[in-house]
Structure formats: structure tokens, C-alpha cells
Amino acid sequence: MTAERTLINLLDLDEAGLRAFFQSIDEKPFRAEQVLRWIYHHQVLDFESMTDLGLALRQKLARLAEIRPPKILTERVSRDGTVKWLIGLPGGNAVETVFIPEPGRGTLCVSSQVGCALNCTFCSTGAQGFARNLSTSEIIGQVWLAAHALGHERNGVRRITNVVMMGMGEPLLNFDAVLPALRLMRADLGFGLASRRVTVSTAGLVPGIAKLKEAVDVALAVSLHAPVDDVRTQIVPLNRKYPIAELMQACREYLSGQKKRSITFEYTLLDGINDSDQHARDLVKLLRTVPSKLNLIPFNPFPGTSYRCSSASRIERFQQLVRDGGIIATVRKTRGDDIDAACGQLAGDFRDRTRRREKRRAEGVKL
Ligand code: SAH
């Protein structure tokens, strides 16, 4: 094994992890605060430039550790200002990260896995199968790279005001790596984002929702997509394991005893599948049981799919019906579709396709 391969990547550690690391090398735990500031506030990655650490410590760190985000392979900018980066990972894999600028805010959409094991039938990431989990450094590294590429602040205004774990993968199936990354997004010494500005989106992994509540204070989005089990199971196979009633109970429990006001439910509108008046009425009944906001997403097609997006008039009527039922409902504007950066279009790239099925089967067994 080469010396390089034994270096600890400090981007894999949250604040507590970094304190423990400094203790383990016989240094004061408060060194963690200095190093975090350099990495996340000043965007400095080389120990040599960390001038408030003594020379001996800087040399020791250079021997033992590294600060290494993944690499940006390509950057594409949409005519609407959306930016998509293809992020290269060891072994030839790649994931995608998307920045969506809007007036007064900038949302970064971050990936948690290479591919996805859940096989939601209308998602192009699902259609690829699952390759592997991202590490914490590969997850927080996406935020670091985007902040670096965009310029962390412009005229004193932050570029990235919100992070959503809505890129490739199911974040709650990669809990152990996602959690330190979420903590770094929230931490004052990290990106310092408020709890409502960091969102974990899940296809409905019930035990993961309870675990998340105990571990970190972030907003929750749930990909619902249908108000009744038979339709939901058809498009989100995970529903077989965690049907709607259990999922809604988990959502209520997530909100209980917390300051959080509501859960965001995502609902991708698929022509003739989940977009009827009756579906809208059933959805109202269901969402009345949980403080919620509804985010309607027009389906974004991708090569090989047989689904179609609901018509504009159908989307409008669906939205009106749920609003009439007292539910706050917005239609997500499609952004970056000219660069394949819209919801469900993130394909990334991974090379070990030969083992793909095998891995998917293995993951399926674990679910
Ligand atoms: N696994 C998580 C994170 C992925 S988020 C989850 O399921 O929530 C991606 C969001 O985009 C999800 O709500 C997903 O259902 C939605 N989506 C996936 N494919 C889509 C497509 N082709 N068009 C529109 N939305 C899609």
C-alpha cells in the first residue's frame, strides 16, 4: 500500500470527528475549529496556507491527512442560469450536482449515491441501477466544489442558500455517510445553513425517517407521487415494504415535538397514471393528516421512458383541486432541462455496468 492511500481525508469528518482525529494524533481538539474555518469559510485546502497552525503541526498534518474533494469533470450552464457539474469519482464513476439560481436564493441539489437501488419507474437514475454509496467527503465535497466554483459569496450575498439532497440516490439508504455531511452543512464552522434550508428527500424509507429525526435538525421532503397504495407501488416499488399509511405515520412522528412546521411532499405528475381528479381528491384527504406542503413536479422525460408528462391544463386543474382542498401546492418550474439537469434526469455515469444487476439484487435484498 502506498503512503498516499493511508492519508485521512478530512472532508470525511464532521466537527466531532475532526476533534476526535486531533485527539488521536495528540493534538488539542480545538484545532478542529481552525481547520474547519479554513476549509469551509476560507475554502483553503492546503495545510501550508493555514497560517494559524504552527509549522510543526502543518507538517504533521501533511504527513497524515489530506483535504481532497472529488474532481469536477465537466460544467454545463443552462440558458436559465442553472449549472450542472459532472463530478468524477475514483474507479471511473461520476455523479451530478445541480445549482439552481432564483431571485433571492440559490439551491444546490446534491447526490448521495452512484445510481440508486430503488428502481422508481419514472426516474432515470433508478433505471441505471445502483453502483455504490458516496462517502461523506464525496457528498460535502459537492457543496464545497459548487461554493468554490460559484464564488462562496457575491457582494456579501451567499450564492448557495439552500441544499437539497434531491440528486442521484436515496440519501436515507446511505445514512452513515450522509449524516456527517448534513452536520457540516448545518454547522457554523461549516456552511452554516439554517435547518429549514437543508432538505433530505426520501422515497419513503420509514426507519430512516425516524433515525434522521434523532440525528440532525433538517427539513424533510417525501416523494409521495400517489395517494393510494396500488398506484404508488407501481411507480415507487419501495411502497410494497413501507405502504402509505406507515409512511404518513412516520411523517407525523418526524414533526412531533419539533419546531418544524411541515413536510414537503413531492408528486411527479405522470399522464394517465396519477393525475386524475380522483387522485387529487384522495391526495387532499391524505395530506390533511399531516402538516404538509405539496410540490407538484411535471414529469421530465428521459431516453427509454414510456411515461408522458401531464398536459399543462391537467397540471393546472390538479393544482386547483388540491388547493381547493386547503393544501398549499406549488408547481415546480422545470429548470435546466436544456442541459439534462431537471428532476429525474440526472444520469451521472458509471462504468462497472457488468456488476450492476448483481449489486442491485444485493441491495434489493437489504431493503
Ligand atoms: N431518492 C430520493 C432523492 C431523489 S429526489 C427521493 O426519492 O426523494 C428526486 C426527486 O425527483 C424525487 O421526488 C423524484 O421522485 C423526482 N423525480 C425523479 N424522476 C423524475 C422525473 N423523470 N421527472 C420529474 N421528477 C422526477
mmCIF file of C-alpha atoms and ligand atoms in Angstrom:
data_model
loop_
_atom_site.group_PDB
_atom_site.id
_atom_site.type_symbol
_atom_site.label_atom_id
_atom_site.label_comp_id
_atom_site.label_asym_id
_atom_site.label_seq_id
_atom_site.Cartn_x
_atom_site.Cartn_y
_atom_site.Cartn_z
ATOM 1 C CA MET A 1 0.000 0.000 0.000
ATOM 2 C CA THR A 2 1.374 3.407 -0.837
ATOM 3 C CA ALA A 3 1.656 6.069 1.845
ATOM 4 C CA GLU A 4 -0.838 8.194 -0.065
ATOM 5 C CA ARG A 5 -3.586 5.673 0.305
ATOM 6 C CA THR A 6 -3.417 5.790 4.070
ATOM 7 C CA LEU A 7 -3.986 9.552 4.313
ATOM 8 C CA ILE A 8 -7.144 10.525 6.152
ATOM 9 C CA ASN A 9 -9.350 12.783 4.068
ATOM 10 C CA LEU A 10 -10.519 15.458 6.499
ATOM 11 C CA LEU A 11 -13.621 16.090 4.360
ATOM 12 C CA ASP A 12 -14.880 12.747 5.662
ATOM 13 C CA LEU A 13 -15.102 14.135 9.203
ATOM 14 C CA ASP A 14 -17.688 16.398 10.799
ATOM 15 C CA GLU A 15 -16.828 18.633 13.738
ATOM 16 C CA ALA A 16 -16.969 15.840 16.314
ATOM 17 C CA GLY A 17 -14.997 13.532 14.026
ATOM 18 C CA LEU A 18 -12.327 16.135 13.462
ATOM 19 C CA ARG A 19 -11.959 16.793 17.202
ATOM 20 C CA ALA A 20 -11.509 13.063 17.746
ATOM 21 C CA PHE A 21 -8.957 12.968 14.949
ATOM 22 C CA PHE A 22 -6.850 15.723 16.549
ATOM 23 C CA GLN A 23 -7.017 13.972 19.892
ATOM 24 C CA SER A 24 -5.943 10.733 18.274
ATOM 25 C CA ILE A 25 -2.788 12.416 16.966
ATOM 26 C CA ASP A 26 -2.050 14.033 20.358
ATOM 27 C CA GLU A 27 -3.195 17.489 19.390
ATOM 28 C CA LYS A 28 -5.724 19.796 21.030
ATOM 29 C CA PRO A 29 -9.293 19.180 19.851
ATOM 30 C CA PHE A 30 -9.834 22.915 19.229
ATOM 31 C CA ARG A 31 -7.545 22.585 16.210
ATOM 32 C CA ALA A 32 -10.681 21.182 14.554
ATOM 33 C CA GLU A 33 -12.278 24.635 14.693
ATOM 34 C CA GLN A 34 -9.331 26.276 12.970
ATOM 35 C CA VAL A 35 -9.164 23.669 10.241
ATOM 36 C CA LEU A 36 -12.933 23.734 9.635
ATOM 37 C CA ARG A 37 -12.790 27.514 9.199
ATOM 38 C CA TRP A 38 -10.023 27.182 6.657
ATOM 39 C CA ILE A 39 -11.839 24.516 4.691
ATOM 40 C CA TYR A 40 -15.401 25.799 4.712
ATOM 41 C CA HIS A 41 -15.131 29.539 5.346
ATOM 42 C CA HIS A 42 -11.911 30.366 3.507
ATOM 43 C CA GLN A 43 -12.021 27.496 1.007
ATOM 44 C CA VAL A 44 -8.382 26.676 1.690
ATOM 45 C CA LEU A 45 -7.356 23.057 1.257
ATOM 46 C CA ASP A 46 -3.581 23.017 1.664
ATOM 47 C CA PHE A 47 -2.202 22.795 5.173
ATOM 48 C CA GLU A 48 0.689 25.061 4.285
ATOM 49 C CA SER A 49 -1.636 28.048 3.924
ATOM 50 C CA MET A 50 -3.270 27.504 7.336
ATOM 51 C CA THR A 51 -1.190 30.174 8.957
ATOM 52 C CA ASP A 52 -2.641 29.968 12.457
ATOM 53 C CA LEU A 53 -1.337 26.411 12.819
ATOM 54 C CA GLY A 54 2.308 26.118 13.795
ATOM 55 C CA LEU A 55 4.783 24.841 11.226
ATOM 56 C CA ALA A 56 5.281 21.524 13.043
ATOM 57 C CA LEU A 57 1.548 20.837 13.105
ATOM 58 C CA ARG A 58 1.169 21.777 9.449
ATOM 59 C CA GLN A 59 3.928 19.346 8.552
ATOM 60 C CA LYS A 60 2.418 16.628 10.712
ATOM 61 C CA LEU A 61 -0.981 17.103 9.055
ATOM 62 C CA ALA A 62 0.560 16.943 5.611
ATOM 63 C CA ARG A 63 2.080 13.585 6.561
ATOM 64 C CA LEU A 64 -1.121 12.104 7.966
ATOM 65 C CA ALA A 65 -4.004 13.749 6.225
ATOM 66 C CA GLU A 66 -5.326 15.388 3.110
ATOM 67 C CA ILE A 67 -8.284 17.557 2.199
ATOM 68 C CA ARG A 68 -9.479 16.201 -1.087
ATOM 69 C CA PRO A 69 -12.846 16.916 -2.698
ATOM 70 C CA PRO A 70 -13.827 14.908 -5.767
ATOM 71 C CA LYS A 71 -12.999 16.352 -9.173
ATOM 72 C CA ILE A 72 -15.225 18.363 -11.491
ATOM 73 C CA LEU A 73 -15.188 16.622 -14.875
ATOM 74 C CA THR A 74 -17.482 18.988 -16.734
ATOM 75 C CA GLU A 75 -19.567 22.069 -16.076
ATOM 76 C CA ARG A 76 -22.623 22.970 -18.131
ATOM 77 C CA VAL A 77 -24.596 26.172 -17.797
ATOM 78 C CA SER A 78 -28.244 26.299 -18.886
ATOM 79 C CA ARG A 79 -29.745 29.284 -20.643
ATOM 80 C CA ASP A 80 -31.809 29.813 -17.452
ATOM 81 C CA GLY A 81 -28.639 30.028 -15.330
ATOM 82 C CA THR A 82 -28.847 26.514 -13.867
ATOM 83 C CA VAL A 83 -25.406 24.913 -13.593
ATOM 84 C CA LYS A 84 -24.741 21.180 -13.709
ATOM 85 C CA TRP A 85 -21.456 19.619 -12.748
ATOM 86 C CA LEU A 86 -20.398 16.092 -13.515
ATOM 87 C CA ILE A 87 -18.300 15.019 -10.541
ATOM 88 C CA GLY A 88 -15.668 12.374 -11.140
ATOM 89 C CA LEU A 89 -15.103 9.640 -8.557
ATOM 90 C CA PRO A 90 -12.402 7.013 -8.181
ATOM 91 C CA GLY A 91 -12.952 3.959 -10.347
ATOM 92 C CA GLY A 92 -14.420 5.912 -13.255
ATOM 93 C CA ASN A 93 -17.826 6.618 -11.704
ATOM 94 C CA ALA A 94 -19.464 10.015 -11.769
ATOM 95 C CA VAL A 95 -22.445 11.762 -10.180
ATOM 96 C CA GLU A 96 -24.182 15.038 -10.891
ATOM 97 C CA THR A 97 -24.689 18.178 -8.817
ATOM 98 C CA VAL A 98 -27.012 20.980 -9.890
ATOM 99 C CA PHE A 99 -27.167 24.654 -8.858
ATOM 100 C CA ILE A 100 -30.499 26.397 -9.375
ATOM 101 C CA PRO A 101 -30.373 30.189 -9.016
ATOM 102 C CA GLU A 102 -33.612 32.003 -8.239
ATOM 103 C CA PRO A 103 -34.262 35.574 -7.143
ATOM 104 C CA GLY A 104 -33.076 35.806 -3.544
ATOM 105 C CA ARG A 105 -31.912 32.226 -3.254
ATOM 106 C CA GLY A 106 -29.644 29.601 -4.725
ATOM 107 C CA THR A 107 -30.401 25.912 -4.304
ATOM 108 C CA LEU A 108 -27.813 23.194 -4.650
ATOM 109 C CA CYS A 109 -29.109 19.731 -5.489
ATOM 110 C CA VAL A 110 -26.669 17.117 -4.165
ATOM 111 C CA SER A 111 -26.287 13.399 -4.941
ATOM 112 C CA SER A 112 -25.876 10.731 -2.267
ATOM 113 C CA GLN A 113 -25.233 7.554 -4.272
ATOM 114 C CA VAL A 114 -23.884 6.477 -7.653
ATOM 115 C CA GLY A 115 -27.117 5.297 -9.230
ATOM 116 C CA CYS A 116 -29.957 4.158 -6.994
ATOM 117 C CA ALA A 117 -31.302 0.800 -5.827
ATOM 118 C CA LEU A 118 -34.945 1.807 -5.503
ATOM 119 C CA ASN A 119 -35.999 1.499 -9.126
ATOM 120 C CA CYS A 120 -38.729 4.134 -9.156
ATOM 121 C CA THR A 121 -40.070 3.536 -12.626
ATOM 122 C CA PHE A 122 -40.197 7.186 -13.748
ATOM 123 C CA CYS A 123 -36.666 8.140 -12.672
ATOM 124 C CA SER A 124 -33.664 7.891 -14.949
ATOM 125 C CA THR A 125 -31.291 7.411 -12.015
ATOM 126 C CA GLY A 126 -33.352 4.387 -10.954
ATOM 127 C CA ALA A 127 -33.198 2.995 -14.465
ATOM 128 C CA GLN A 128 -29.391 2.797 -14.184
ATOM 129 C CA GLY A 129 -29.278 0.576 -11.148
ATOM 130 C CA PHE A 130 -27.030 1.015 -8.154
ATOM 131 C CA ALA A 131 -23.233 1.148 -8.132
ATOM 132 C CA ARG A 132 -22.171 2.389 -4.706
ATOM 133 C CA ASN A 133 -22.683 4.784 -1.836
ATOM 134 C CA LEU A 134 -20.867 8.112 -1.828
ATOM 135 C CA SER A 135 -18.540 8.840 1.075
ATOM 136 C CA THR A 136 -19.024 11.886 3.302
ATOM 137 C CA SER A 137 -16.170 13.651 1.503
ATOM 138 C CA GLU A 138 -17.861 12.986 -1.835
ATOM 139 C CA ILE A 139 -21.143 14.415 -0.541
ATOM 140 C CA ILE A 140 -19.903 17.511 1.318
ATOM 141 C CA GLY A 141 -17.287 17.807 -1.440
ATOM 142 C CA GLN A 142 -20.091 18.558 -3.921
ATOM 143 C CA VAL A 143 -21.140 21.534 -1.788
ATOM 144 C CA TRP A 144 -17.524 22.622 -1.376
ATOM 145 C CA LEU A 145 -16.850 22.397 -5.118
ATOM 146 C CA ALA A 146 -20.009 24.278 -6.032
ATOM 147 C CA ALA A 147 -19.314 27.021 -3.484
ATOM 148 C CA HIS A 148 -15.777 27.256 -4.826
ATOM 149 C CA ALA A 149 -16.817 27.304 -8.481
ATOM 150 C CA LEU A 150 -19.578 29.871 -7.939
ATOM 151 C CA GLY A 151 -17.622 32.042 -5.546
ATOM 152 C CA HIS A 152 -18.865 31.486 -1.999
ATOM 153 C CA GLU A 153 -20.310 34.983 -1.761
ATOM 154 C CA ARG A 154 -21.058 37.700 -4.261
ATOM 155 C CA ASN A 155 -21.382 41.293 -2.961
ATOM 156 C CA GLY A 156 -21.709 39.872 0.536
ATOM 157 C CA VAL A 157 -24.599 37.622 -0.539
ATOM 158 C CA ARG A 158 -24.200 33.886 -0.346
ATOM 159 C CA ARG A 159 -24.642 32.025 -3.604
ATOM 160 C CA ILE A 160 -25.757 28.735 -2.059
ATOM 161 C CA THR A 161 -28.587 29.462 0.378
ATOM 162 C CA ASN A 162 -30.221 26.024 0.334
ATOM 163 C CA VAL A 163 -29.064 22.450 -0.103
ATOM 164 C CA VAL A 164 -31.453 19.687 -1.109
ATOM 165 C CA MET A 165 -30.474 16.013 -1.087
ATOM 166 C CA MET A 166 -32.510 15.503 -4.255
ATOM 167 C CA GLY A 167 -29.820 14.477 -6.692
ATOM 168 C CA MET A 168 -28.950 10.910 -7.540
ATOM 169 C CA GLY A 169 -29.585 8.236 -4.934
ATOM 170 C CA GLU A 170 -31.647 7.623 -1.819
ATOM 171 C CA PRO A 171 -29.954 9.556 0.990
ATOM 172 C CA LEU A 172 -31.515 7.507 3.794
ATOM 173 C CA LEU A 173 -30.012 4.326 2.322
ATOM 174 C CA ASN A 174 -26.588 5.917 2.781
ATOM 175 C CA PHE A 175 -27.295 7.270 6.228
ATOM 176 C CA ASP A 176 -23.857 6.916 7.811
ATOM 177 C CA ALA A 177 -22.103 8.961 5.134
ATOM 178 C CA VAL A 178 -24.938 11.448 4.626
ATOM 179 C CA LEU A 179 -25.251 12.350 8.326
ATOM 180 C CA PRO A 180 -21.790 13.946 8.834
ATOM 181 C CA ALA A 181 -22.290 15.809 5.556
ATOM 182 C CA LEU A 182 -25.636 17.193 6.785
ATOM 183 C CA ARG A 183 -23.984 18.223 10.045
ATOM 184 C CA LEU A 184 -21.283 20.077 8.115
ATOM 185 C CA MET A 185 -23.908 21.868 6.029
ATOM 186 C CA ARG A 186 -25.615 22.997 9.266
ATOM 187 C CA ALA A 187 -22.559 23.743 11.428
ATOM 188 C CA ASP A 188 -21.490 27.349 11.989
ATOM 189 C CA LEU A 189 -17.939 26.241 11.311
ATOM 190 C CA GLY A 190 -19.164 24.500 8.163
ATOM 191 C CA PHE A 191 -21.606 26.041 5.694
ATOM 192 C CA GLY A 192 -23.813 27.461 8.459
ATOM 193 C CA LEU A 193 -27.177 26.779 6.808
ATOM 194 C CA ALA A 194 -30.361 27.013 8.886
ATOM 195 C CA SER A 195 -32.319 23.800 9.466
ATOM 196 C CA ARG A 196 -35.110 24.701 7.058
ATOM 197 C CA ARG A 197 -32.516 25.321 4.345
ATOM 198 C CA VAL A 198 -31.114 21.793 4.333
ATOM 199 C CA THR A 199 -33.591 19.246 2.983
ATOM 200 C CA VAL A 200 -33.354 15.477 2.878
ATOM 201 C CA SER A 201 -35.611 13.960 0.239
ATOM 202 C CA THR A 202 -36.616 10.332 0.601
ATOM 203 C CA ALA A 203 -38.657 7.885 -1.440
ATOM 204 C CA GLY A 204 -40.176 6.822 1.900
ATOM 205 C CA LEU A 205 -37.697 4.793 3.918
ATOM 206 C CA VAL A 206 -39.691 4.673 7.156
ATOM 207 C CA PRO A 207 -36.936 3.582 9.610
ATOM 208 C CA GLY A 208 -34.553 6.140 8.089
ATOM 209 C CA ILE A 209 -37.035 8.958 8.755
ATOM 210 C CA ALA A 210 -37.106 8.150 12.484
ATOM 211 C CA LYS A 211 -33.316 7.860 12.610
ATOM 212 C CA LEU A 212 -32.881 11.196 10.856
ATOM 213 C CA LYS A 213 -35.086 12.956 13.382
ATOM 214 C CA GLU A 214 -32.875 11.797 16.235
ATOM 215 C CA ALA A 215 -29.614 12.656 14.496
ATOM 216 C CA VAL A 216 -29.828 16.131 12.964
ATOM 217 C CA ASP A 217 -32.279 19.002 12.563
ATOM 218 C CA VAL A 218 -33.102 19.312 8.859
ATOM 219 C CA ALA A 219 -36.215 19.655 6.694
ATOM 220 C CA LEU A 220 -37.811 16.548 5.235
ATOM 221 C CA ALA A 221 -39.238 16.045 1.767
ATOM 222 C CA VAL A 222 -41.066 12.836 0.887
ATOM 223 C CA SER A 223 -41.523 11.609 -2.664
ATOM 224 C CA LEU A 224 -45.156 10.526 -2.495
ATOM 225 C CA HIS A 225 -46.296 10.504 -6.143
ATOM 226 C CA ALA A 226 -49.606 8.742 -5.471
ATOM 227 C CA PRO A 227 -52.296 8.865 -2.761
ATOM 228 C CA VAL A 228 -53.245 5.164 -2.946
ATOM 229 C CA ASP A 229 -51.075 2.082 -2.469
ATOM 230 C CA ASP A 230 -51.728 0.269 -5.732
ATOM 231 C CA VAL A 231 -50.653 3.242 -7.857
ATOM 232 C CA ARG A 232 -47.747 4.113 -5.575
ATOM 233 C CA THR A 233 -46.420 0.554 -5.535
ATOM 234 C CA GLN A 234 -46.482 0.536 -9.318
ATOM 235 C CA ILE A 235 -44.220 3.594 -9.573
ATOM 236 C CA VAL A 236 -42.283 3.505 -6.265
ATOM 237 C CA PRO A 237 -41.603 -0.194 -5.568
ATOM 238 C CA LEU A 238 -40.378 0.665 -2.037
ATOM 239 C CA ASN A 239 -44.059 1.239 -1.225
ATOM 240 C CA ARG A 240 -44.537 -2.512 -1.015
ATOM 241 C CA LYS A 241 -42.274 -2.533 2.007
ATOM 242 C CA TYR A 242 -43.452 0.774 3.534
ATOM 243 C CA PRO A 243 -47.016 1.477 2.422
ATOM 244 C CA ILE A 244 -48.635 4.896 2.552
ATOM 245 C CA ALA A 245 -50.290 4.614 5.993
ATOM 246 C CA GLU A 246 -46.956 3.733 7.637
ATOM 247 C CA LEU A 247 -45.168 6.440 5.731
ATOM 248 C CA MET A 248 -47.654 9.112 6.814
ATOM 249 C CA GLN A 249 -47.364 7.941 10.421
ATOM 250 C CA ALA A 250 -43.565 8.277 10.170
ATOM 251 C CA CYS A 251 -44.069 11.816 8.820
ATOM 252 C CA ARG A 252 -46.330 12.783 11.714
ATOM 253 C CA GLU A 253 -43.768 11.426 14.145
ATOM 254 C CA TYR A 254 -40.998 13.333 12.394
ATOM 255 C CA LEU A 255 -42.821 16.598 13.079
ATOM 256 C CA SER A 256 -43.943 15.801 16.606
ATOM 257 C CA GLY A 257 -42.310 17.786 19.374
ATOM 258 C CA GLN A 258 -40.279 19.847 16.923
ATOM 259 C CA LYS A 259 -40.364 23.398 15.735
ATOM 260 C CA LYS A 260 -40.701 22.177 12.170
ATOM 261 C CA ARG A 261 -43.920 23.226 10.633
ATOM 262 C CA SER A 262 -44.447 20.872 7.753
ATOM 263 C CA ILE A 263 -43.219 18.149 5.432
ATOM 264 C CA THR A 264 -42.859 18.797 1.735
ATOM 265 C CA PHE A 265 -44.467 16.102 -0.378
ATOM 266 C CA GLU A 266 -43.176 15.714 -3.900
ATOM 267 C CA TYR A 267 -45.579 14.484 -6.543
ATOM 268 C CA THR A 268 -44.397 13.897 -10.090
ATOM 269 C CA LEU A 269 -47.360 14.141 -12.441
ATOM 270 C CA LEU A 270 -47.488 11.271 -14.918
ATOM 271 C CA ASP A 271 -50.059 11.424 -17.685
ATOM 272 C CA GLY A 272 -52.895 8.945 -17.069
ATOM 273 C CA ILE A 273 -51.165 7.327 -14.068
ATOM 274 C CA ASN A 274 -51.562 9.574 -11.004
ATOM 275 C CA ASP A 275 -53.089 12.807 -12.284
ATOM 276 C CA SER A 276 -56.881 12.285 -12.250
ATOM 277 C CA ASP A 277 -59.426 14.387 -10.341
ATOM 278 C CA GLN A 278 -59.990 11.417 -8.042
ATOM 279 C CA HIS A 279 -56.255 11.193 -7.304
ATOM 280 C CA ALA A 280 -56.303 14.881 -6.397
ATOM 281 C CA ARG A 281 -59.245 14.383 -4.033
ATOM 282 C CA ASP A 282 -57.634 11.323 -2.430
ATOM 283 C CA LEU A 283 -54.431 13.297 -2.042
ATOM 284 C CA VAL A 284 -56.256 16.088 -0.203
ATOM 285 C CA LYS A 285 -57.711 13.571 2.261
ATOM 286 C CA LEU A 286 -54.299 12.040 2.841
ATOM 287 C CA LEU A 287 -52.374 15.284 3.239
ATOM 288 C CA ARG A 288 -54.900 16.660 5.709
ATOM 289 C CA THR A 289 -53.497 14.113 8.178
ATOM 290 C CA VAL A 290 -50.017 15.709 8.214
ATOM 291 C CA PRO A 291 -48.982 19.382 8.184
ATOM 292 C CA SER A 292 -47.754 19.486 4.634
ATOM 293 C CA LYS A 293 -46.847 21.377 1.519
ATOM 294 C CA LEU A 294 -47.241 19.821 -1.875
ATOM 295 C CA ASN A 295 -44.680 20.217 -4.614
ATOM 296 C CA LEU A 296 -46.078 19.122 -7.967
ATOM 297 C CA ILE A 297 -43.349 18.182 -10.436
ATOM 298 C CA PRO A 298 -44.120 17.971 -14.152
ATOM 299 C CA PHE A 299 -42.567 14.700 -15.351
ATOM 300 C CA ASN A 300 -39.271 15.195 -17.147
ATOM 301 C CA PRO A 301 -38.851 12.593 -19.859
ATOM 302 C CA PHE A 302 -35.566 10.767 -20.464
ATOM 303 C CA PRO A 303 -34.466 8.323 -23.174
ATOM 304 C CA GLY A 304 -36.268 4.990 -22.990
ATOM 305 C CA THR A 305 -39.188 6.043 -20.765
ATOM 306 C CA SER A 306 -42.751 5.366 -21.815
ATOM 307 C CA TYR A 307 -44.267 7.859 -19.345
ATOM 308 C CA ARG A 308 -45.522 11.199 -20.535
ATOM 309 C CA CYS A 309 -45.883 14.486 -18.711
ATOM 310 C CA SER A 310 -49.441 15.506 -17.850
ATOM 311 C CA SER A 311 -50.782 18.348 -20.022
ATOM 312 C CA ALA A 312 -50.486 21.915 -18.782
ATOM 313 C CA SER A 313 -54.263 22.127 -18.307
ATOM 314 C CA ARG A 314 -54.295 18.854 -16.328
ATOM 315 C CA ILE A 315 -51.488 20.088 -14.074
ATOM 316 C CA GLU A 316 -53.362 23.342 -13.519
ATOM 317 C CA ARG A 317 -56.611 21.539 -12.686
ATOM 318 C CA PHE A 318 -54.829 19.109 -10.347
ATOM 319 C CA GLN A 319 -53.219 22.012 -8.536
ATOM 320 C CA GLN A 320 -56.549 23.835 -8.287
ATOM 321 C CA LEU A 321 -58.310 20.785 -6.852
ATOM 322 C CA VAL A 322 -55.726 20.266 -4.114
ATOM 323 C CA ARG A 323 -55.719 23.984 -3.346
ATOM 324 C CA ASP A 324 -59.500 23.932 -3.088
ATOM 325 C CA GLY A 325 -58.976 21.184 -0.536
ATOM 326 C CA GLY A 326 -56.898 23.566 1.580
ATOM 327 C CA ILE A 327 -53.452 22.204 0.688
ATOM 328 C CA ILE A 328 -50.599 24.585 -0.146
ATOM 329 C CA ALA A 329 -49.479 23.403 -3.575
ATOM 330 C CA THR A 330 -46.849 24.753 -5.935
ATOM 331 C CA VAL A 331 -45.796 23.504 -9.346
ATOM 332 C CA ARG A 332 -42.040 23.109 -9.602
ATOM 333 C CA LYS A 333 -40.679 25.067 -12.511
ATOM 334 C CA THR A 334 -38.602 22.898 -14.772
ATOM 335 C CA ARG A 335 -35.069 24.239 -14.675
ATOM 336 C CA GLY A 336 -32.024 23.362 -16.697
ATOM 337 C CA ASP A 337 -33.811 20.904 -18.992
ATOM 338 C CA ASP A 338 -31.650 22.031 -21.924
ATOM 339 C CA ILE A 339 -28.631 20.568 -20.089
ATOM 340 C CA ASP A 340 -30.463 17.486 -18.727
ATOM 341 C CA ALA A 341 -30.329 18.904 -15.221
ATOM 342 C CA ALA A 342 -34.036 18.660 -14.389
ATOM 343 C CA CYS A 343 -35.511 16.356 -11.716
ATOM 344 C CA GLY A 344 -35.119 12.739 -12.599
ATOM 345 C CA GLN A 345 -32.761 13.414 -15.485
ATOM 346 C CA LEU A 346 -29.528 13.032 -13.554
ATOM 347 C CA ALA A 347 -27.737 10.130 -15.064
ATOM 348 C CA GLY A 348 -24.144 10.603 -13.996
ATOM 349 C CA ASP A 349 -22.022 7.890 -15.383
ATOM 350 C CA PHE A 350 -20.729 4.661 -14.091
ATOM 351 C CA ARG A 351 -18.544 2.151 -15.654
ATOM 352 C CA ASP A 352 -18.866 -1.085 -13.758
ATOM 353 C CA ARG A 353 -22.051 -1.933 -15.567
ATOM 354 C CA THR A 354 -21.212 -5.606 -15.672
ATOM 355 C CA ARG A 355 -21.781 -5.947 -11.955
ATOM 356 C CA ARG A 356 -24.773 -3.680 -11.931
ATOM 357 C CA ARG A 357 -27.543 -6.268 -11.780
ATOM 358 C CA GLU A 358 -25.782 -8.302 -9.192
ATOM 359 C CA LYS A 359 -25.366 -5.251 -6.973
ATOM 360 C CA ARG A 360 -28.922 -4.173 -7.474
ATOM 361 C CA ARG A 361 -30.110 -7.597 -6.416
ATOM 362 C CA ALA A 362 -27.881 -7.491 -3.362
ATOM 363 C CA GLU A 363 -29.235 -4.057 -2.442
ATOM 364 C CA GLY A 364 -32.793 -5.215 -3.047
ATOM 365 C CA VAL A 365 -32.332 -7.972 -0.515
ATOM 366 C CA LYS A 366 -31.114 -5.476 2.050
ATOM 367 C CA LEU A 367 -34.160 -3.196 1.718
HETATM 368 N N1 SAH B 1 -34.381 9.192 -3.564
HETATM 369 C C1 SAH B 1 -34.819 10.483 -3.109
HETATM 370 C C2 SAH B 1 -33.991 11.576 -3.701
HETATM 371 C C3 SAH B 1 -34.180 11.766 -5.188
HETATM 372 S S1 SAH B 1 -35.004 13.259 -5.311
HETATM 373 C C4 SAH B 1 -36.292 10.649 -3.348
HETATM 374 O O1 SAH B 1 -36.881 9.776 -3.975
HETATM 375 O O2 SAH B 1 -36.871 11.599 -2.856
HETATM 376 C C5 SAH B 1 -35.503 13.377 -6.877
HETATM 377 C C6 SAH B 1 -36.957 13.870 -6.955
HETATM 378 O O3 SAH B 1 -37.265 13.973 -8.333
HETATM 379 C C7 SAH B 1 -37.905 12.843 -6.371
HETATM 380 O O4 SAH B 1 -39.063 13.442 -5.836
HETATM 381 C C8 SAH B 1 -38.224 12.047 -7.597
HETATM 382 O O5 SAH B 1 -39.383 11.315 -7.437
HETATM 383 C C9 SAH B 1 -38.353 13.118 -8.630
HETATM 384 N N2 SAH B 1 -38.178 12.590 -9.984
HETATM 385 C C10 SAH B 1 -37.487 11.501 -10.346
HETATM 386 N N3 SAH B 1 -37.556 11.306 -11.662
HETATM 387 C C11 SAH B 1 -38.305 12.311 -12.169
HETATM 388 C C12 SAH B 1 -38.682 12.683 -13.480
HETATM 389 N N4 SAH B 1 -38.296 11.971 -14.539
HETATM 390 N N5 SAH B 1 -39.424 13.791 -13.628
HETATM 391 C C13 SAH B 1 -39.771 14.529 -12.560
HETATM 392 N N6 SAH B 1 -39.434 14.224 -11.298
HETATM 393 C C14 SAH B 1 -38.706 13.131 -11.103
#
